PDB file of C-alpha atoms in Angstrom:
ATOM      1  CA  MET A   1       0.000   0.000   0.000  1.00  0.00           C
ATOM      2  CA  SER A   2       1.410   3.387  -0.951  1.00  0.00           C
ATOM      3  CA  LYS A   3       1.409   6.406   1.306  1.00  0.00           C
ATOM      4  CA  PRO A   4      -1.124   9.124   0.468  1.00  0.00           C
ATOM      5  CA  GLU A   5       0.359  12.144  -1.241  1.00  0.00           C
ATOM      6  CA  LYS A   6       0.923  15.251   0.820  1.00  0.00           C
ATOM      7  CA  PRO A   7      -1.135  18.184  -0.433  1.00  0.00           C
ATOM      8  CA  ILE A   8       0.293  21.338  -1.958  1.00  0.00           C
ATOM      9  CA  ILE A   9      -1.487  24.138  -0.107  1.00  0.00           C
ATOM     10  CA  HIS A  10      -2.412  27.602  -1.377  1.00  0.00           C
ATOM     11  CA  VAL A  11      -4.423  29.437   1.298  1.00  0.00           C
ATOM     12  CA  ASN A  12      -4.592  32.905   2.830  1.00  0.00           C
ATOM     13  CA  ALA A  13      -6.477  34.140   5.907  1.00  0.00           C
ATOM     14  CA  ALA A  14      -6.385  36.867   8.540  1.00  0.00           C
ATOM     15  CA  CYS A  15      -6.475  36.763  12.331  1.00  0.00           C
ATOM     16  CA  ALA A  16      -9.668  37.663  14.239  1.00  0.00           C
ATOM     17  CA  CYS A  17      -8.948  41.410  14.212  1.00  0.00           C
ATOM     18  CA  GLY A  18      -7.526  41.473  10.671  1.00  0.00           C
ATOM     19  CA  ALA A  19      -4.176  42.979  11.696  1.00  0.00           C
ATOM     20  CA  THR A  20      -2.121  39.938  10.645  1.00  0.00           C
ATOM     21  CA  GLU A  21      -2.486  37.827   7.517  1.00  0.00           C
ATOM     22  CA  MET A  22      -0.916  34.449   7.004  1.00  0.00           C
ATOM     23  CA  SER A  23      -0.574  32.400   3.830  1.00  0.00           C
ATOM     24  CA  ILE A  24       0.735  28.979   2.935  1.00  0.00           C
ATOM     25  CA  ASN A  25       2.019  28.328  -0.565  1.00  0.00           C
ATOM     26  CA  GLY A  26       3.723  24.986  -0.735  1.00  0.00           C
ATOM     27  CA  PRO A  27       3.755  21.393   0.402  1.00  0.00           C
ATOM     28  CA  CYS A  28       2.381  20.026   3.633  1.00  0.00           C
ATOM     29  CA  VAL A  29       5.051  17.882   5.310  1.00  0.00           C
ATOM     30  CA  SER A  30       2.805  16.221   7.915  1.00  0.00           C
ATOM     31  CA  MET A  31      -0.664  16.464   9.481  1.00  0.00           C
ATOM     32  CA  PHE A  32      -1.545  15.314  13.005  1.00  0.00           C
ATOM     33  CA  MET A  33      -3.377  16.090  16.217  1.00  0.00           C
ATOM     34  CA  CYS A  34      -1.701  16.739  19.564  1.00  0.00           C
ATOM     35  CA  SER A  35      -3.225  16.338  23.028  1.00  0.00           C
ATOM     36  CA  CYS A  36      -0.282  17.643  25.066  1.00  0.00           C
ATOM     37  CA  LEU A  37      -1.237  19.938  27.927  1.00  0.00           C
ATOM     38  CA  ASP A  38       0.401  22.928  26.240  1.00  0.00           C
ATOM     39  CA  CYS A  39      -1.755  22.471  23.127  1.00  0.00           C
ATOM     40  CA  GLN A  40      -4.827  22.134  25.332  1.00  0.00           C
ATOM     41  CA  ARG A  41      -4.020  25.437  27.031  1.00  0.00           C
ATOM     42  CA  ALA A  42      -3.181  27.159  23.742  1.00  0.00           C
ATOM     43  CA  THR A  43      -6.372  26.048  21.975  1.00  0.00           C
ATOM     44  CA  GLY A  44      -8.779  26.025  24.908  1.00  0.00           C
ATOM     45  CA  THR A  45      -9.912  22.541  23.908  1.00  0.00           C
ATOM     46  CA  GLY A  46      -8.702  18.935  24.120  1.00  0.00           C
ATOM     47  CA  HIS A  47      -6.215  18.914  21.237  1.00  0.00           C
ATOM     48  CA  SER A  48      -4.622  20.939  18.483  1.00  0.00           C
ATOM     49  CA  THR A  49      -4.897  20.260  14.753  1.00  0.00           C
ATOM     50  CA  ILE A  50      -1.489  20.777  13.169  1.00  0.00           C
ATOM     51  CA  ALA A  51      -0.049  20.882   9.668  1.00  0.00           C
ATOM     52  CA  LEU A  52       3.717  21.042   9.265  1.00  0.00           C
ATOM     53  CA  VAL A  53       4.985  23.171   6.377  1.00  0.00           C
ATOM     54  CA  PRO A  54       8.455  24.310   5.314  1.00  0.00           C
ATOM     55  CA  ALA A  55       9.312  27.761   6.702  1.00  0.00           C
ATOM     56  CA  GLY A  56       9.628  29.081   3.147  1.00  0.00           C
ATOM     57  CA  ALA A  57       6.012  28.135   2.374  1.00  0.00           C
ATOM     58  CA  LEU A  58       4.663  30.387   5.135  1.00  0.00           C
ATOM     59  CA  GLY A  59       3.972  34.042   4.464  1.00  0.00           C
ATOM     60  CA  LEU A  60       3.147  36.565   7.181  1.00  0.00           C
ATOM     61  CA  ALA A  61       1.955  40.151   6.752  1.00  0.00           C
ATOM     62  CA  GLY A  62       1.417  42.300   9.805  1.00  0.00           C
ATOM     63  CA  LYS A  63       2.532  41.973  13.390  1.00  0.00           C
ATOM     64  CA  ALA A  64       3.294  38.852  15.402  1.00  0.00           C
ATOM     65  CA  LYS A  65       4.411  38.352  18.962  1.00  0.00           C
ATOM     66  CA  ALA A  66       6.233  35.252  20.225  1.00  0.00           C
ATOM     67  CA  PHE A  67       6.387  33.255  23.441  1.00  0.00           C
ATOM     68  CA  ASP A  68       9.148  30.674  24.128  1.00  0.00           C
ATOM     69  CA  ARG A  69       8.882  27.721  26.480  1.00  0.00           C
ATOM     70  CA  PRO A  70      10.802  24.491  27.034  1.00  0.00           C
ATOM     71  CA  SER A  71       9.115  21.407  25.540  1.00  0.00           C
ATOM     72  CA  ASP A  72       9.068  17.813  26.788  1.00  0.00           C
ATOM     73  CA  SER A  73      11.730  16.960  24.197  1.00  0.00           C
ATOM     74  CA  GLY A  74      14.175  19.486  25.670  1.00  0.00           C
ATOM     75  CA  ALA A  75      13.786  21.814  22.693  1.00  0.00           C
ATOM     76  CA  THR A  76      12.537  25.378  22.867  1.00  0.00           C
ATOM     77  CA  PHE A  77       9.014  25.703  21.475  1.00  0.00           C
ATOM     78  CA  THR A  78       7.952  29.139  20.238  1.00  0.00           C
ATOM     79  CA  ARG A  79       4.326  30.095  19.684  1.00  0.00           C
ATOM     80  CA  HIS A  80       3.617  33.101  17.453  1.00  0.00           C
ATOM     81  CA  PHE A  81       0.334  34.985  17.758  1.00  0.00           C
ATOM     82  CA  CYS A  82      -1.311  38.288  16.860  1.00  0.00           C
ATOM     83  CA  PRO A  83      -0.342  40.832  19.543  1.00  0.00           C
ATOM     84  CA  ASP A  84      -3.697  42.621  19.177  1.00  0.00           C
ATOM     85  CA  CYS A  85      -6.301  39.824  19.289  1.00  0.00           C
ATOM     86  CA  GLY A  86      -4.216  36.820  20.422  1.00  0.00           C
ATOM     87  CA  THR A  87      -5.099  34.588  17.462  1.00  0.00           C
ATOM     88  CA  PRO A  88      -2.553  31.719  17.260  1.00  0.00           C
ATOM     89  CA  LEU A  89      -0.515  31.974  14.051  1.00  0.00           C
ATOM     90  CA  TYR A  90       2.160  29.260  14.064  1.00  0.00           C
ATOM     91  CA  GLY A  91       4.657  27.410  16.210  1.00  0.00           C
ATOM     92  CA  GLN A  92       8.234  26.329  15.742  1.00  0.00           C
ATOM     93  CA  SER A  93      10.651  24.061  17.539  1.00  0.00           C
ATOM     94  CA  SER A  94      14.365  24.657  17.951  1.00  0.00           C
ATOM     95  CA  ARG A  95      14.773  21.006  16.904  1.00  0.00           C
ATOM     96  CA  ALA A  96      13.232  21.718  13.473  1.00  0.00           C
ATOM     97  CA  PRO A  97      14.086  25.338  12.634  1.00  0.00           C
ATOM     98  CA  ASP A  98      13.031  25.005   8.981  1.00  0.00           C
ATOM     99  CA  ILE A  99       9.503  23.752   9.781  1.00  0.00           C
ATOM    100  CA  ARG A 100       6.440  25.726  10.884  1.00  0.00           C
ATOM    101  CA  MET A 101       3.529  24.201  12.806  1.00  0.00           C
ATOM    102  CA  ILE A 102       0.295  25.681  11.540  1.00  0.00           C
ATOM    103  CA  PRO A 103      -2.985  25.549  13.497  1.00  0.00           C
ATOM    104  CA  VAL A 104      -5.274  24.286  10.736  1.00  0.00           C
ATOM    105  CA  GLY A 105      -8.311  26.097  12.162  1.00  0.00           C
ATOM    106  CA  PHE A 106      -6.695  29.418  11.241  1.00  0.00           C
ATOM    107  CA  PHE A 107      -7.728  28.642   7.670  1.00  0.00           C
ATOM    108  CA  ALA A 108     -11.370  27.895   8.555  1.00  0.00           C
ATOM    109  CA  GLY A 109     -13.393  27.224   5.422  1.00  0.00           C
ATOM    110  CA  GLN A 110     -10.196  26.590   3.434  1.00  0.00           C
ATOM    111  CA  ASN A 111      -8.873  23.502   5.192  1.00  0.00           C
ATOM    112  CA  ASP A 112     -10.601  20.570   3.497  1.00  0.00           C
ATOM    113  CA  TRP A 113      -7.109  19.323   2.522  1.00  0.00           C
ATOM    114  CA  TYR A 114      -6.391  18.452   6.184  1.00  0.00           C
ATOM    115  CA  ALA A 115      -6.257  14.702   6.895  1.00  0.00           C
ATOM    116  CA  PRO A 116      -4.506  13.922  10.207  1.00  0.00           C
ATOM    117  CA  ASN A 117      -2.817  10.531  10.435  1.00  0.00           C
ATOM    118  CA  GLN A 118      -2.059  10.292  14.173  1.00  0.00           C
ATOM    119  CA  LEU A 119      -2.627  11.677  17.655  1.00  0.00           C
ATOM    120  CA  ILE A 120       0.490  12.473  19.679  1.00  0.00           C
ATOM    121  CA  PHE A 121       0.586  12.906  23.460  1.00  0.00           C
ATOM    122  CA  SER A 122      -2.391  10.608  23.935  1.00  0.00           C
ATOM    123  CA  ARG A 123      -1.276  10.242  27.572  1.00  0.00           C
ATOM    124  CA  SER A 124      -2.983  13.567  28.286  1.00  0.00           C
ATOM    125  CA  GLN A 125      -6.009  13.149  26.008  1.00  0.00           C
ATOM    126  CA  GLN A 126      -9.189  14.134  27.836  1.00  0.00           C
ATOM    127  CA  VAL A 127     -11.951  11.486  27.966  1.00  0.00           C
ATOM    128  CA  TRP A 128     -14.440  14.081  26.713  1.00  0.00           C
ATOM    129  CA  ASP A 129     -12.298  14.936  23.668  1.00  0.00           C
ATOM    130  CA  LEU A 130     -13.627  12.512  21.064  1.00  0.00           C
ATOM    131  CA  VAL A 131     -10.767  12.204  18.587  1.00  0.00           C
ATOM    132  CA  ALA A 132     -11.482   9.782  15.722  1.00  0.00           C
ATOM    133  CA  ASP A 133     -10.950   6.179  16.865  1.00  0.00           C
ATOM    134  CA  HIS A 134      -9.132   5.147  13.671  1.00  0.00           C
ATOM    135  CA  LEU A 135      -6.134   7.434  14.314  1.00  0.00           C
ATOM    136  CA  PRO A 136      -3.021   5.750  15.688  1.00  0.00           C
ATOM    137  CA  ARG A 137      -2.172   7.091  19.147  1.00  0.00           C
ATOM    138  CA  HIS A 138       1.285   7.740  20.552  1.00  0.00           C
ATOM    139  CA  VAL A 139       1.818   8.259  24.273  1.00  0.00           C
ATOM    140  CA  THR A 140       4.239  11.152  23.615  1.00  0.00           C
ATOM    141  CA  TYR A 141       6.016  11.757  20.311  1.00  0.00           C
ATOM    142  CA  ARG A 142       5.722   9.209  17.521  1.00  0.00           C
ATOM    143  CA  VAL A 143       8.561   6.697  17.910  1.00  0.00           C
ATOM    144  CA  GLY A 144      11.333   7.511  15.438  1.00  0.00           C
ATOM    145  CA  SER A 145       9.850  10.871  14.442  1.00  0.00           C
ATOM    146  CA  GLY A 146      12.554  12.964  16.093  1.00  0.00           C
ATOM    147  CA  SER A 147      10.000  15.683  16.846  1.00  0.00           C
TER     148      SER A 147
END
């Protein structure tokens, strides 16, 4: 069985207040869900929906503010958001400086290309967060993923 092709994405959207626009023009490297406690706090729900894209595929117009924190892997994780309305824009890890982690919901109405293939950090998945049963679950990071 062959792996499904990764989509080439061409989308553009603005944050809640319209001060910052973000676009993706390029390939999607990976798509997954994450139930780590940091993602739960950042999204206000039980998991995040993430697409990984090369840094060069991400365009940003307007202002962004960043917040750094240590991650479970020992890397520094940086979340970027609109400084006016707080809308999450993207994340990046010091372990993968050329990759951007995009919250798929930012592109609401333009994200039918999203097809997650796993849930990471299932150890902290909330019982009320009904993630699709068919997705493989990993207690922390996917074994061998390096991220």
